[in-house]
Tab-separated table of C-alpha atoms in Angstrom:
chain	number	residue	atom	x	y	z
A	79	MET	CA	45.969	111.355	169.573
A	80	GLN	CA	48.476	109.036	167.726
A	81	ILE	CA	45.763	106.289	167.334
A	82	MET	CA	43.703	109.326	165.587
A	83	THR	CA	46.406	110.227	163.035
A	84	ALA	CA	47.181	106.772	162.289
A	85	LYS	CA	43.354	106.222	161.313
A	86	LYS	CA	43.247	109.182	159.300
A	87	LYS	CA	46.586	108.382	157.227
A	88	LYS	CA	45.023	104.738	157.081
A	89	ASN	CA	41.711	106.209	155.257
A	90	LYS	CA	43.829	108.557	153.186
A	91	SER	CA	45.548	105.737	151.709
A	92	LYS	CA	42.668	104.182	150.532
A	93	LYS	CA	42.051	105.216	146.531
A	94	LYS	CA	39.359	104.377	144.753
A	95	SER	CA	40.665	101.871	141.822
A	96	ILE	CA	39.799	102.437	138.255
A	97	LYS	CA	39.502	99.108	136.042
A	98	VAL	CA	41.014	99.414	132.826
A	99	GLN	CA	40.822	97.157	130.185
A	100	ILE	CA	43.224	97.101	126.959
A	101	ILE	CA	40.862	97.071	123.821
A	102	GLU	CA	43.722	97.653	121.414
A	103	CYS	CA	47.505	98.258	120.679
A	104	THR	CA	48.575	98.025	116.927
A	105	PRO	CA	51.587	99.492	115.377
A	106	SER	CA	51.663	101.791	112.207
A	107	GLY	CA	53.805	103.998	110.032
A	108	PHE	CA	57.211	102.187	110.894
A	109	TYR	CA	60.409	103.633	108.554
A	110	ILE	CA	64.028	103.317	108.538
A	111	GLN	CA	66.189	105.023	106.723
A	112	ASP	CA	69.039	104.000	104.049
A	113	LEU	CA	71.756	102.276	106.116
A	114	ASP	CA	74.180	102.606	103.684
A	115	LYS	CA	75.223	105.783	104.700
A	116	ILE	CA	76.224	104.813	107.992
A	117	GLU	CA	77.889	101.805	109.638
A	118	PRO	CA	74.634	100.591	111.931
A	119	SER	CA	77.010	97.990	113.799
A	120	GLU	CA	78.923	100.845	115.232
A	121	ILE	CA	75.900	102.614	116.427
A	122	GLU	CA	75.002	102.488	120.400
A	123	GLN	CA	72.025	103.552	122.014
A	124	ARG	CA	74.132	106.550	123.612
A	125	ASP	CA	74.268	107.560	119.755
A	126	LEU	CA	70.847	108.029	119.620
A	127	GLU	CA	68.330	110.682	120.964
A	128	PHE	CA	64.428	109.584	121.121
A	129	ARG	CA	61.741	111.737	120.687
A	130	LEU	CA	57.992	110.490	121.421
A	131	ASN	CA	55.230	112.302	120.736
A	132	ILE	CA	52.125	111.937	122.717
A	133	VAL	CA	48.535	112.407	121.775
A	134	SER	CA	45.529	111.117	123.841
A	135	SER	CA	41.906	111.526	123.293
A	136	THR	CA	38.636	109.933	124.865
A	137	ASN	CA	35.144	108.586	123.655
A	138	ILE	CA	32.815	108.886	126.355
A	139	ASP	CA	30.079	107.073	125.005
A	140	GLU	CA	32.073	103.962	124.350
A	141	LYS	CA	34.236	104.506	127.449
A	142	LEU	CA	37.361	104.995	125.657
A	143	ILE	CA	40.718	106.164	126.058
A	144	LYS	CA	43.033	106.593	123.228
A	145	VAL	CA	46.909	106.988	123.361
A	146	GLU	CA	48.471	107.411	120.250
A	147	LEU	CA	52.645	107.456	120.323
A	148	GLU	CA	54.970	108.508	117.872
A	149	LEU	CA	58.578	107.834	118.131
A	150	ASP	CA	61.790	108.935	116.312
A	151	SER	CA	65.308	108.187	116.588
A	152	TYR	CA	67.969	110.699	115.690
A	153	LEU	CA	71.156	109.945	115.168
A	154	ILE	CA	73.819	112.099	117.428
A	155	ILE	CA	76.557	113.971	115.175
A	156	ASP	CA	78.845	116.166	116.632
A	157	GLY	CA	76.775	116.767	119.864
A	158	GLU	CA	73.594	117.638	118.119
A	159	ALA	CA	70.819	114.840	116.656
A	160	ASP	CA	70.535	115.061	112.912
A	161	THR	CA	67.364	116.658	111.176
A	162	GLN	CA	66.178	113.503	109.774
A	163	GLY	CA	64.846	110.647	111.826
A	164	LEU	CA	66.739	107.363	111.479
A	165	PHE	CA	64.195	105.707	112.308
A	166	GLY	CA	60.576	105.792	113.675
A	167	ILE	CA	57.128	104.059	114.402
A	168	LYS	CA	53.695	105.375	115.788
A	169	SER	CA	51.255	103.042	117.678
A	170	THR	CA	47.796	103.391	118.880
A	171	SER	CA	46.714	101.954	122.426
A	172	ILE	CA	43.052	101.977	123.032
A	173	PHE	CA	41.770	101.547	126.813
A	174	LYS	CA	38.397	101.074	127.930
A	175	THR	CA	36.984	101.754	131.762
A	176	PRO	CA	33.704	101.739	133.037
A	177	GLU	CA	34.705	104.471	135.288
A	178	ILE	CA	34.929	107.079	132.679
A	179	ASP	CA	32.136	109.240	133.903
A	180	ASP	CA	34.454	109.504	136.908
A	181	ILE	CA	37.706	110.254	135.205
A	182	VAL	CA	36.835	112.324	132.186
A	183	ASN	CA	34.899	115.796	132.286
A	184	ASP	CA	31.916	116.724	129.866
A	185	ASP	CA	34.435	118.475	127.566
A	186	GLY	CA	36.250	115.237	127.458
A	187	LYS	CA	39.240	115.631	129.438
A	188	VAL	CA	41.011	113.193	131.810
A	189	THR	CA	40.777	114.532	135.157
A	190	ALA	CA	41.980	111.239	136.590
A	191	PRO	CA	45.038	111.541	138.889
A	192	ASP	CA	48.116	112.128	136.925
A	193	GLU	CA	49.293	108.708	138.642
A	194	PHE	CA	46.375	107.088	136.332
A	195	MET	CA	47.475	108.695	132.997
A	196	LYS	CA	51.390	107.740	133.626
A	197	LYS	CA	50.093	104.253	134.363
A	198	LEU	CA	48.385	104.064	130.251
A	199	LEU	CA	51.518	106.105	129.226
A	200	ASN	CA	53.928	103.195	130.454
A	201	ILE	CA	51.626	100.754	129.196
A	202	SER	CA	51.621	102.422	125.477
A	203	ILE	CA	55.220	102.987	125.833
A	204	GLY	CA	55.927	99.549	127.087
A	205	GLY	CA	53.824	98.080	123.834
A	206	ILE	CA	55.645	100.476	121.343
A	207	ARG	CA	59.070	99.534	122.592
A	208	GLY	CA	58.119	95.750	121.955
A	209	MET	CA	56.754	96.892	118.221
A	210	LEU	CA	59.954	98.773	117.635
A	211	ALA	CA	62.132	95.787	118.791
A	212	ALA	CA	60.008	93.563	116.154
A	213	LYS	CA	60.223	95.785	113.705
A	214	LEU	CA	64.121	96.266	113.985
A	215	VAL	CA	64.822	92.392	114.481
A	216	ASN	CA	65.569	91.643	110.680
A	217	THR	CA	67.439	94.650	110.374
A	218	GLU	CA	71.305	95.952	110.778
A	219	MET	CA	69.685	98.027	113.622
A	220	ARG	CA	68.606	95.098	115.654
A	221	HIS	CA	70.589	95.131	118.672
A	222	ILE	CA	68.950	99.129	119.764
A	223	THR	CA	66.218	99.138	121.989
A	224	LEU	CA	63.984	101.743	123.304
A	225	PRO	CA	65.422	102.883	126.628
A	226	LEU	CA	63.290	103.408	129.697
A	227	LEU	CA	61.535	106.984	129.628
A	228	ASP	CA	61.530	109.305	132.696
A	229	LEU	CA	57.726	110.600	132.373
A	230	SER	CA	58.111	113.169	134.769
A	231	LEU	CA	60.184	115.017	131.935
A	232	MET	CA	57.581	115.287	129.754
A	233	LYS	CA	55.747	118.553	128.675
A	234	LYS	CA	52.271	118.657	128.786
A	235	GLU	CA	50.314	120.290	125.921
A	236	ASP	CA	46.615	120.668	125.831
A	237	ASN	CA	45.272	121.358	122.348
């Protein structure tokens, strides 16, 4: 009986792989506020609140999944995030997969396991982290990096 259980577990662990190719990963819309009003060298990571907006879409005919990120950072003043963003950036990542028919339904909604979308998000977030570092490198905020993000804390909204 234990052998059968082990075999069942072994078969369950086999997952169909989904091939993905990164087609594009580009930044846009970078901004940084006037730093004369603050002392940038005194700002640390813990003094900032980061907000990330994620929009995904699909193109079944082209076998594409697009992930658009909008990242804004807010200075925390007296325990509250400022209403105006200190700096921010947008990015677009486009992925191609030959298995699009297996992971996207006829309405264009991704039906793949959550882990699949989390991997695409992690790739996209890694990209925007590097893009942000490249944009901040010649500013007084060059010592700030986007921290690692816990994707399990994200709220999902279908539009």
